[in-house]
Short mmCIF file of C-alpha atoms in Angstrom, two decimals:
data_model
loop_
_atom_site.label_atom_id
_atom_site.label_comp_id
_atom_site.label_asym_id
_atom_site.label_seq_id
_atom_site.Cartn_x
_atom_site.Cartn_y
_atom_site.Cartn_z
CA GLN A 791 71.04 -2.48 75.37
CA VAL A 792 67.95 -4.53 74.55
CA GLN A 793 67.83 -8.17 75.07
CA LEU A 794 65.03 -10.25 73.44
CA VAL A 795 64.13 -13.83 74.40
CA GLU A 796 61.65 -15.99 72.46
CA SER A 797 59.67 -18.90 73.87
CA GLY A 798 56.73 -21.11 72.87
CA GLY A 799 58.31 -23.20 70.03
CA GLY A 800 57.70 -26.84 69.81
CA SER A 801 56.64 -29.74 67.51
CA VAL A 802 52.98 -30.03 66.15
CA GLN A 803 51.16 -31.77 63.53
CA SER A 804 49.97 -30.00 60.41
CA GLY A 805 46.85 -27.94 61.21
CA GLY A 806 47.94 -27.36 64.76
CA SER A 807 48.57 -24.11 66.45
CA LEU A 808 51.43 -22.49 68.56
CA ARG A 809 51.89 -19.21 70.15
CA LEU A 810 55.32 -17.64 70.26
CA SER A 811 56.15 -14.89 72.71
CA CYS A 812 59.22 -12.58 72.88
CA THR A 813 59.98 -10.75 75.99
CA ALA A 814 62.36 -7.72 75.87
CA SER A 815 64.51 -6.33 78.65
CA GLY A 816 66.17 -3.02 78.84
CA TYR A 817 65.18 0.14 76.94
CA THR A 818 62.81 -1.00 74.21
CA TYR A 819 60.94 2.15 73.06
CA SER A 820 60.96 2.69 69.32
CA ASN A 821 58.92 4.44 66.73
CA HIS A 822 59.90 1.83 64.23
CA TRP A 823 59.12 -1.85 63.82
CA LYS A 824 59.27 -5.14 65.67
CA GLY A 825 58.46 -8.64 64.38
CA TRP A 826 59.12 -12.28 63.65
CA PHE A 827 61.49 -13.79 61.11
CA ARG A 828 62.24 -17.48 60.38
CA GLN A 829 65.00 -19.40 58.82
CA ALA A 830 64.88 -23.02 57.74
CA PRO A 831 68.13 -25.14 57.04
CA GLY A 832 69.67 -24.05 53.75
CA LYS A 833 67.45 -21.12 53.38
CA GLU A 834 67.72 -17.49 53.86
CA ARG A 835 66.09 -15.70 56.70
CA GLU A 836 62.57 -14.35 55.76
CA GLY A 837 60.23 -11.87 57.29
CA VAL A 838 57.02 -13.50 58.63
CA ALA A 839 55.10 -10.64 60.48
CA VAL A 840 56.01 -7.31 61.70
CA ILE A 841 54.33 -4.65 63.58
CA HIS A 842 54.85 -0.86 64.12
CA ASN A 843 54.46 0.93 67.33
CA ASN A 844 51.49 2.62 65.85
CA GLY A 845 49.76 -0.73 65.41
CA THR A 846 50.31 -1.23 61.72
CA THR A 847 50.94 -4.85 60.70
CA ILE A 848 52.52 -6.39 57.70
CA TYR A 849 52.36 -10.21 56.93
CA ALA A 850 54.20 -12.44 54.47
CA ASP A 851 51.86 -13.71 51.81
CA SER A 852 52.53 -17.24 52.97
CA VAL A 853 51.27 -16.76 56.47
CA LYS A 854 48.56 -14.02 55.96
CA GLY A 855 45.19 -15.40 57.44
CA ARG A 856 46.96 -17.97 59.58
CA PHE A 857 49.28 -15.94 61.73
CA THR A 858 48.63 -12.99 63.95
CA ILE A 859 51.23 -10.62 65.42
CA SER A 860 50.41 -8.59 68.48
CA GLN A 861 51.95 -6.57 71.38
CA ASP A 862 50.60 -8.02 74.55
CA LYS A 863 50.63 -6.88 78.05
CA PRO A 864 53.18 -5.69 79.10
CA GLU A 865 54.15 -3.58 76.12
CA ASN A 866 57.54 -5.26 75.99
CA THR A 867 55.98 -8.58 75.00
CA LEU A 868 55.52 -9.50 71.38
CA ALA A 869 53.46 -12.48 70.36
CA LEU A 870 52.92 -14.51 67.25
CA GLN A 871 49.79 -16.62 67.12
CA MET A 872 50.31 -19.39 64.46
CA ASN A 873 47.16 -21.35 63.38
CA ASN A 874 46.65 -23.96 60.70
CA LEU A 875 50.44 -24.75 60.72
CA LYS A 876 51.90 -26.37 57.61
CA PRO A 877 55.15 -28.31 57.30
CA GLU A 878 56.60 -25.54 55.27
CA ASP A 879 56.36 -23.39 58.43
CA THR A 880 59.08 -25.45 60.01
CA ALA A 881 62.02 -23.20 60.92
CA MET A 882 63.79 -21.24 63.60
CA TYR A 883 61.79 -18.33 64.52
CA TYR A 884 63.47 -15.11 65.51
CA CYS A 885 62.12 -12.03 67.28
CA ALA A 886 63.60 -8.82 66.00
CA ALA A 887 63.32 -5.11 66.81
CA GLN A 888 64.38 -1.99 64.96
CA THR A 889 65.39 0.84 67.32
CA MET A 890 67.55 2.91 64.91
CA ARG A 891 66.69 4.93 61.73
CA THR A 892 67.41 3.06 58.68
CA ASN A 893 67.26 3.56 54.89
CA PRO A 894 63.51 3.87 54.07
CA ALA A 895 64.10 1.80 50.85
CA ILE A 896 64.55 -1.30 53.18
CA GLN A 897 61.05 -2.59 53.62
CA PRO A 898 59.77 -3.58 57.10
CA LEU A 899 59.79 -7.37 56.29
CA ASN A 900 63.39 -7.11 55.32
CA ALA A 901 65.58 -8.58 58.02
CA MET A 902 68.21 -5.75 57.24
CA ARG A 903 66.16 -3.14 58.99
CA TYR A 904 66.47 -4.71 62.50
CA ASN A 905 69.39 -4.29 64.86
CA TYR A 906 68.24 -6.46 67.77
CA TRP A 907 67.69 -10.19 67.65
CA GLY A 908 66.52 -12.97 69.97
CA GLN A 909 68.29 -16.39 70.09
CA GLY A 910 65.49 -18.05 68.23
CA THR A 911 62.88 -20.76 69.06
CA GLN A 912 62.47 -23.78 67.03
CA VAL A 913 59.04 -24.63 65.38
CA THR A 914 58.59 -28.07 63.64
CA VAL A 915 55.38 -29.06 61.88
CA SER A 916 54.96 -32.64 60.77
CA SER A 917 52.62 -33.73 58.01
#
């Protein structure tokens, strides 16, 4: 079993930065995707940034150029550097991992690909 734990959330003013971290325990090896998703009250969960084990990254258009996803040392640590934060970035941010084969028609930014999830960390950006 895999357990994911997020940290690094907080409250910042617009234009500020935060760095989120996700630490995994248990067996985490996968040839598939890992990444960050967010969900604001009353809205559906959306993909923010995902990374494949081979280093390939995909970003939501709304965060491209501002957010950077990376796999830090040790390899079971996933990070999301968020710069130039905007009020619309306010949401609960979740770390997720895909460890099972899934329908290739489900795109990597689609939450339905992922079978392990963290508990979430709150990010609040004030204007």
